[in-house]
Tab-separated table of C-alpha atoms in Angstrom:
chain	number	residue	atom	x	y	z
A	1	MET	CA	-4.026	-2.616	-22.342
A	2	SER	CA	-5.597	-6.078	-23.243
A	3	HIS	CA	-2.165	-7.506	-22.708
A	4	LEU	CA	-2.540	-7.167	-18.975
A	5	THR	CA	-2.310	-10.635	-17.522
A	6	TYR	CA	-4.001	-11.771	-14.271
A	7	ALA	CA	-0.463	-12.508	-12.894
A	8	GLU	CA	0.510	-8.848	-13.715
A	9	ALA	CA	-2.707	-7.519	-12.162
A	10	ILE	CA	-2.121	-9.584	-8.969
A	11	VAL	CA	1.369	-8.675	-8.548
A	12	VAL	CA	0.866	-5.023	-9.106
A	13	GLY	CA	-2.158	-5.195	-6.832
A	14	LEU	CA	-0.442	-6.543	-4.160
A	15	PHE	CA	2.506	-4.253	-4.329
A	16	GLN	CA	0.319	-1.251	-4.593
A	17	GLY	CA	-1.583	-2.256	-1.432
A	18	VAL	CA	1.346	-2.756	0.668
A	19	THR	CA	3.835	-0.023	-0.787
A	20	GLU	CA	1.194	2.529	-0.659
A	21	LEU	CA	1.181	2.451	3.159
A	22	PHE	CA	4.824	1.287	3.959
A	23	PRO	CA	7.125	4.224	3.553
A	24	VAL	CA	8.677	2.722	0.353
A	25	SER	CA	6.907	4.415	-2.557
A	26	SER	CA	3.969	2.599	-4.530
A	27	LEU	CA	4.603	4.385	-7.460
A	28	GLY	CA	8.310	3.891	-7.514
A	29	HIS	CA	7.725	0.316	-7.341
A	30	SER	CA	4.889	0.166	-10.044
A	31	VAL	CA	7.585	1.769	-12.193
A	32	LEU	CA	10.574	-0.464	-11.388
A	33	ILE	CA	9.228	-3.660	-10.951
A	34	PRO	CA	7.838	-4.006	-14.679
A	35	ALA	CA	11.323	-2.793	-15.736
A	36	LEU	CA	13.341	-5.031	-13.490
A	37	ILE	CA	11.431	-8.170	-14.725
A	38	GLY	CA	11.617	-7.066	-18.255
A	39	GLY	CA	9.909	-8.706	-21.269
A	40	SER	CA	6.253	-8.289	-21.844
A	41	TRP	CA	6.159	-6.571	-18.280
A	42	ALA	CA	8.345	-3.823	-19.461
A	43	ARG	CA	6.125	-3.357	-22.703
A	44	ASP	CA	2.716	-3.652	-21.014
A	45	LEU	CA	3.255	-1.878	-17.754
A	46	SER	CA	4.379	1.722	-18.375
A	47	VAL	CA	3.273	4.883	-16.649
A	48	SER	CA	5.063	7.616	-18.596
A	49	ALA	CA	2.818	7.295	-21.652
A	50	PRO	CA	0.725	10.534	-22.121
A	51	GLU	CA	-2.543	8.366	-22.017
A	52	SER	CA	-1.325	5.378	-19.783
A	53	PRO	CA	-3.878	2.666	-19.312
A	54	TYR	CA	-1.407	0.994	-16.958
A	55	LEU	CA	-1.560	4.360	-14.786
A	56	ALA	CA	-5.377	4.182	-14.972
A	57	PHE	CA	-5.078	0.588	-13.626
A	58	ILE	CA	-2.785	1.346	-10.756
A	59	VAL	CA	-4.440	4.584	-9.806
A	60	GLY	CA	-7.924	2.772	-9.953
A	61	LEU	CA	-6.449	0.408	-7.354
A	62	HIS	CA	-6.190	3.206	-5.118
A	63	VAL	CA	-9.929	3.031	-4.567
A	64	ALA	CA	-9.455	-0.226	-2.995
A	65	THR	CA	-6.553	0.977	-0.840
A	66	ALA	CA	-8.757	3.700	0.448
A	67	ALA	CA	-11.626	1.601	1.187
A	68	ALA	CA	-8.936	-0.651	3.235
A	69	LEU	CA	-7.875	2.479	5.143
A	70	LEU	CA	-11.564	3.651	5.815
A	71	ALA	CA	-12.375	0.123	7.043
A	72	TYR	CA	-9.458	0.277	9.370
A	73	PHE	CA	-10.048	3.916	10.683
A	74	TRP	CA	-13.896	3.754	10.388
A	75	ARG	CA	-14.617	4.803	14.104
A	76	ASP	CA	-11.855	7.851	13.504
A	77	TRP	CA	-13.645	8.738	10.378
A	78	LEU	CA	-17.154	8.868	11.919
A	79	ARG	CA	-15.773	11.212	14.600
A	80	ILE	CA	-14.101	13.319	12.254
A	81	ILE	CA	-17.106	13.522	9.836
A	82	GLY	CA	-19.275	14.283	12.797
A	83	GLY	CA	-16.968	16.957	13.942
A	84	PHE	CA	-16.851	18.652	10.550
A	85	LEU	CA	-20.892	18.646	10.250
A	86	THR	CA	-21.142	20.127	13.876
A	87	SER	CA	-18.396	22.696	12.981
A	88	VAL	CA	-20.409	23.898	9.836
A	89	ARG	CA	-23.701	23.967	11.691
A	90	ASP	CA	-22.454	25.737	14.697
A	91	ARG	CA	-19.984	27.832	12.899
A	92	GLN	CA	-17.289	27.164	15.414
A	93	VAL	CA	-14.027	25.040	15.830
A	94	LYS	CA	-13.931	24.025	19.467
A	95	THR	CA	-14.009	20.246	20.031
A	96	PRO	CA	-11.116	18.032	19.208
A	97	ASP	CA	-13.085	16.261	16.618
A	98	GLN	CA	-13.887	19.653	14.850
A	99	ARG	CA	-10.285	20.716	14.817
A	100	LEU	CA	-8.944	17.498	13.496
A	101	ALA	CA	-11.488	17.518	10.611
A	102	TRP	CA	-10.315	21.082	9.692
A	103	ILE	CA	-6.696	20.026	10.253
A	104	LEU	CA	-7.219	17.343	7.847
A	105	ILE	CA	-9.064	19.390	5.181
A	106	LEU	CA	-6.328	22.205	5.218
A	107	ALA	CA	-3.477	19.822	5.141
A	108	THR	CA	-4.880	18.143	2.059
A	109	ILE	CA	-5.587	21.224	-0.017
A	110	PRO	CA	-1.713	21.716	-1.206
A	111	VAL	CA	-1.330	18.237	-2.420
A	112	GLY	CA	-4.758	18.370	-4.060
A	113	VAL	CA	-3.901	21.453	-6.218
A	114	SER	CA	-0.434	20.426	-6.824
A	115	GLY	CA	-1.486	16.945	-7.927
A	116	LEU	CA	-3.970	18.457	-10.521
A	117	ALA	CA	-1.476	20.965	-11.868
A	118	LEU	CA	1.740	18.824	-11.820
A	119	GLU	CA	0.867	15.122	-11.810
A	120	HIS	CA	0.899	14.591	-15.706
A	121	LEU	CA	4.244	16.603	-16.083
A	122	PHE	CA	5.823	14.615	-13.390
A	123	ARG	CA	4.777	11.476	-14.657
A	124	THR	CA	5.462	11.739	-18.272
A	125	VAL	CA	8.954	13.341	-17.731
A	126	LEU	CA	10.077	11.365	-14.527
A	127	GLY	CA	7.715	8.231	-14.632
A	128	LYS	CA	10.699	6.052	-16.079
A	129	PRO	CA	12.976	3.338	-14.265
A	130	ILE	CA	16.027	5.215	-13.940
A	131	PRO	CA	14.444	8.378	-12.270
A	132	ALA	CA	12.351	6.107	-10.242
A	133	ALA	CA	15.517	4.453	-9.116
A	134	ILE	CA	17.310	7.622	-8.234
A	135	PHE	CA	14.198	9.111	-6.339
A	136	LEU	CA	13.588	5.761	-4.409
A	137	THR	CA	17.296	6.124	-3.162
A	138	VAL	CA	16.755	9.688	-2.278
A	139	ASN	CA	13.325	8.596	-0.353
A	140	GLY	CA	15.720	6.124	1.713
A	141	LEU	CA	17.967	9.308	2.491
A	142	ILE	CA	14.954	11.323	3.494
A	143	LEU	CA	13.569	8.810	5.884
A	144	TYR	CA	17.107	8.439	7.284
A	145	GLY	CA	17.444	12.181	7.682
A	146	GLY	CA	13.982	12.491	9.292
A	147	GLU	CA	15.103	9.974	12.016
A	148	ARG	CA	18.321	12.020	12.641
A	149	LEU	CA	16.431	15.326	12.712
A	150	ARG	CA	13.580	14.042	14.782
A	151	ARG	CA	12.600	16.734	17.360
A	152	ARG	CA	11.494	15.300	20.684
A	153	GLY	CA	8.920	18.134	21.439
A	154	PRO	CA	6.175	18.089	23.698
A	155	ALA	CA	3.886	16.224	21.545
A	156	ALA	CA	6.404	13.561	20.974
A	157	ALA	CA	6.938	13.294	24.657
A	158	ASN	CA	3.233	12.859	25.441
A	159	ALA	CA	2.875	10.182	22.704
A	160	GLU	CA	5.927	8.002	23.305
A	161	PRO	CA	4.887	4.398	23.931
A	162	GLY	CA	4.987	2.906	27.453
A	163	PRO	CA	3.217	1.104	30.020
A	164	SER	CA	0.999	4.179	30.892
A	165	ARG	CA	-0.302	4.171	27.267
A	166	ALA	CA	-1.625	0.466	27.273
A	167	PRO	CA	-5.233	0.041	26.743
A	168	VAL	CA	-7.316	-0.777	29.872
A	169	ARG	CA	-8.988	-3.974	29.777
A	170	ALA	CA	-12.765	-3.744	29.836
A	171	GLY	CA	-13.276	-6.209	32.147
A	172	ARG	CA	-11.308	-4.401	34.821
A	173	HIS	CA	-13.425	-1.230	34.152
A	174	ALA	CA	-16.591	-3.236	34.522
A	175	ALA	CA	-15.495	-4.759	37.871
A	176	THR	CA	-14.591	-1.382	39.225
A	177	ALA	CA	-17.557	0.225	37.993
A	178	ALA	CA	-19.587	-2.632	39.851
A	179	MET	CA	-17.659	-2.054	42.999
A	180	ASP	CA	-18.407	1.616	42.772
A	181	GLY	CA	-22.212	0.738	42.560
A	182	ALA	CA	-22.375	1.962	38.803
A	183	ASP	CA	-23.908	-0.150	36.207
A	184	PRO	CA	-21.242	-2.145	34.303
A	185	PRO	CA	-22.289	-1.446	30.786
A	186	THR	CA	-22.700	2.130	31.300
A	187	ALA	CA	-19.164	2.461	32.635
A	188	LEU	CA	-17.906	0.293	29.800
A	189	SER	CA	-19.570	2.468	27.544
A	190	ALA	CA	-17.898	5.528	29.001
A	191	THR	CA	-14.379	3.923	28.709
A	192	ARG	CA	-14.960	3.892	25.025
A	193	SER	CA	-15.042	7.542	24.753
A	194	ASP	CA	-12.202	8.066	27.457
A	195	PRO	CA	-8.989	8.869	25.790
A	196	ALA	CA	-7.011	7.538	28.970
A	197	SER	CA	-8.334	4.004	27.992
A	198	ASP	CA	-8.656	4.225	23.942
A	199	PRO	CA	-5.003	4.752	22.497
A	200	ASP	CA	-6.573	5.521	19.265
A	201	LEU	CA	-8.735	8.205	20.706
A	202	ALA	CA	-5.860	9.629	22.696
A	203	SER	CA	-3.727	9.752	19.423
A	204	ASP	CA	-6.470	11.585	17.541
A	205	ARG	CA	-6.760	14.003	20.645
A	206	ARG	CA	-3.018	14.912	20.310
A	207	LEU	CA	-3.239	15.351	16.458
A	208	ALA	CA	-5.909	17.756	17.120
A	209	ARG	CA	-3.828	19.886	19.290
A	210	LEU	CA	-1.473	20.537	16.104
A	211	ARG	CA	-1.736	24.116	14.947
A	212	PHE	CA	-3.276	24.657	11.620
A	213	GLY	CA	-0.297	26.067	9.832
A	214	GLU	CA	1.803	23.385	11.394
A	215	ALA	CA	-0.576	20.538	10.007
A	216	THR	CA	-0.608	22.158	6.735
A	217	LEU	CA	3.006	22.139	6.388
A	218	ILE	CA	3.197	18.450	7.262
A	219	GLY	CA	0.525	17.900	4.695
A	220	SER	CA	2.386	19.638	2.023
A	221	ALA	CA	5.033	17.203	2.308
A	222	GLN	CA	3.053	14.862	0.293
A	223	ILE	CA	3.472	16.976	-2.968
A	224	LEU	CA	7.032	15.318	-2.965
A	225	ALA	CA	5.306	11.981	-3.434
A	226	LEU	CA	4.375	13.089	-7.039
A	227	LEU	CA	7.874	12.188	-7.745
A	228	PRO	CA	8.085	8.291	-8.556
A	229	GLY	CA	10.031	6.724	-5.770
A	230	ILE	CA	9.100	9.325	-3.137
A	231	SER	CA	6.670	7.809	-0.444
A	232	ARG	CA	3.576	9.617	0.380
A	233	SER	CA	3.333	8.150	4.004
A	234	GLY	CA	7.242	8.389	4.407
A	235	VAL	CA	7.613	12.079	3.698
A	236	THR	CA	4.472	12.889	5.796
A	237	MET	CA	5.997	10.856	8.951
A	238	VAL	CA	9.243	12.564	8.288
A	239	ALA	CA	7.522	16.073	8.396
A	240	GLY	CA	5.690	15.056	11.289
A	241	LEU	CA	8.726	13.782	13.051
A	242	VAL	CA	10.552	17.024	12.697
A	243	ARG	CA	7.666	18.957	13.892
A	244	GLY	CA	7.792	16.725	17.219
A	245	LEU	CA	5.252	13.980	16.716
A	246	SER	CA	5.972	10.533	18.019
A	247	HIS	CA	6.498	7.619	15.408
A	248	GLU	CA	2.950	6.362	16.238
A	249	ASP	CA	1.221	9.809	15.968
A	250	ALA	CA	3.079	10.696	12.671
A	251	ALA	CA	2.043	7.226	11.199
A	252	ARG	CA	-1.365	7.665	12.170
A	253	PHE	CA	-1.600	11.327	10.772
A	254	SER	CA	-0.060	10.193	7.386
A	255	PHE	CA	-2.892	7.441	7.237
A	256	LEU	CA	-5.566	9.758	7.875
A	257	LEU	CA	-4.139	12.226	5.427
A	258	ALA	CA	-3.669	9.650	2.664
A	259	THR	CA	-7.277	8.513	2.813
A	260	PRO	CA	-9.065	11.322	1.044
A	261	VAL	CA	-6.005	11.895	-1.339
A	262	ILE	CA	-5.734	8.245	-2.350
A	263	LEU	CA	-9.618	7.867	-2.859
A	264	ALA	CA	-9.858	11.068	-4.935
A	265	ALA	CA	-7.134	10.093	-7.269
A	266	GLY	CA	-8.722	6.553	-7.735
A	267	VAL	CA	-12.207	7.984	-8.167
A	268	LEU	CA	-10.671	10.535	-10.938
A	269	LYS	CA	-9.501	7.484	-12.826
A	270	ILE	CA	-12.559	5.144	-12.820
A	271	PRO	CA	-13.977	6.755	-15.770
A	272	ASP	CA	-10.820	5.784	-17.649
A	273	LEU	CA	-11.252	2.308	-16.637
A	274	THR	CA	-14.645	2.031	-17.620
A	275	GLY	CA	-13.826	3.415	-20.984
A	276	PRO	CA	-11.702	2.485	-23.784
A	277	LEU	CA	-8.465	2.064	-21.589
A	278	GLY	CA	-10.215	-0.383	-19.674
A	279	ALA	CA	-11.775	-2.563	-22.359
A	280	GLY	CA	-11.200	-6.170	-21.740
A	281	ILE	CA	-9.469	-6.084	-18.406
A	282	ALA	CA	-12.507	-5.757	-16.085
A	283	GLY	CA	-11.425	-9.157	-14.418
A	284	GLN	CA	-7.789	-8.251	-14.075
A	285	VAL	CA	-9.019	-4.868	-12.409
A	286	LEU	CA	-11.166	-6.791	-9.977
A	287	ALA	CA	-8.439	-9.466	-9.186
A	288	GLY	CA	-5.791	-6.309	-8.596
A	289	SER	CA	-8.106	-4.355	-6.697
A	290	LEU	CA	-9.048	-7.419	-4.346
A	291	CYS	CA	-5.306	-7.934	-3.738
A	292	SER	CA	-4.594	-4.255	-3.283
A	293	GLY	CA	-7.449	-3.748	-0.612
A	294	ILE	CA	-6.244	-7.089	1.287
A	295	GLY	CA	-2.462	-5.983	1.096
A	296	ALA	CA	-3.488	-2.460	2.278
A	297	TYR	CA	-5.765	-3.576	5.321
A	298	LEU	CA	-3.078	-6.059	6.554
A	299	SER	CA	-0.277	-3.650	6.087
A	300	VAL	CA	-2.169	-0.688	7.964
A	301	ARG	CA	-2.935	-3.187	10.801
A	302	TYR	CA	0.729	-4.187	11.042
A	303	LEU	CA	2.216	-0.642	10.728
A	304	VAL	CA	0.052	1.018	13.353
A	305	ARG	CA	1.402	-1.439	16.014
A	306	TYR	CA	4.963	-1.504	14.321
A	307	PHE	CA	5.348	2.448	14.852
A	308	GLN	CA	4.202	2.219	18.598
A	309	THR	CA	7.860	1.032	19.234
A	310	ARG	CA	9.992	1.045	16.048
A	311	THR	CA	11.544	3.652	13.527
A	312	LEU	CA	11.819	4.373	10.022
A	313	THR	CA	15.467	3.255	9.851
A	314	PRO	CA	14.740	-0.153	8.322
A	315	CYS	CA	12.610	1.301	5.442
A	316	ALA	CA	15.373	3.880	4.920
A	317	ILE	CA	17.978	1.081	4.578
A	318	TYR	CA	15.798	-0.983	2.223
A	319	CYS	CA	14.911	2.140	-0.051
A	320	THR	CA	18.611	3.190	-0.272
A	321	VAL	CA	19.877	-0.117	-1.076
A	322	ALA	CA	17.047	-1.229	-3.609
A	323	GLY	CA	17.284	2.132	-5.066
A	324	LEU	CA	20.963	1.877	-5.819
A	325	ALA	CA	20.738	-1.765	-6.759
A	326	SER	CA	17.926	-0.897	-9.408
A	327	LEU	CA	20.003	2.151	-10.594
A	328	ALA	CA	23.040	-0.122	-11.127
A	329	TYR	CA	21.138	-2.854	-12.810
A	330	LEU	CA	19.151	-0.543	-15.165
A	331	THR	CA	22.321	1.575	-16.357
A	332	LEU	CA	24.672	-1.522	-16.591
A	333	ARG	CA	22.622	-4.421	-18.284
């Protein structure tokens, strides 16, 4: 692993941070990019080895990606953690925050168990360029199929973007409160916890109305992302769309679901990076992690807004074309 260069670390870090959240598969790109570049990249950067230092590196980058997600959704996670703690304390699941906390826990269990049981087998058998190209193509077909099968149920209808969902300006609330005789700071504080004036809170409230079994099925879709080329966020969004979520709520749910999974995967690999597999590459790991964290934060900011009005179709086209082109190049060269 001492052959990992700063250029390789930075490029892989950027792709990891961006492709982990875009529905285009970070693992698939981590396998395909070195193979397509060839030379020392193909020799140094392989995830299919039984004890892969490159895998330890890219999974270690997950810590930076998870940190970026926590930084962006910190208000949501404060509410979710608070809901979990009060639920355990009071032995009840009544409030939206309590429900959302347990929904995320139950929806994460299947992929957590499957990852521990199947990750090594899937990676060593399928973590090669040609299978990754095939699965990237399949990922594109899944995204396209999800758009075609999208069900406009009550959840989707309530979540569709429109003028009524635009955030209310704080200044207008303060002015209205002053006219009504209320203290402006108090009124402004109230609007921050009002779903009608906070689109993020409103989205969390809609997600909290998911049935536990339904949410668990959506979370179970992440198991497919153990296959290199299948996107975690992509399959989770497709499962949410098929169950009636809007694009915005499906994306938000996929990001919230991914945070504990990505963080756990990264934390489990940190001992590898501090041991012999990480010898001599501390600087490269830090450089890659910094790029991964920045790329992930900018990506989630963009995607949260993107999916308010857009669909998965462009990503479906990209994955299908990139997968087929990669497959053709790798088999014909």
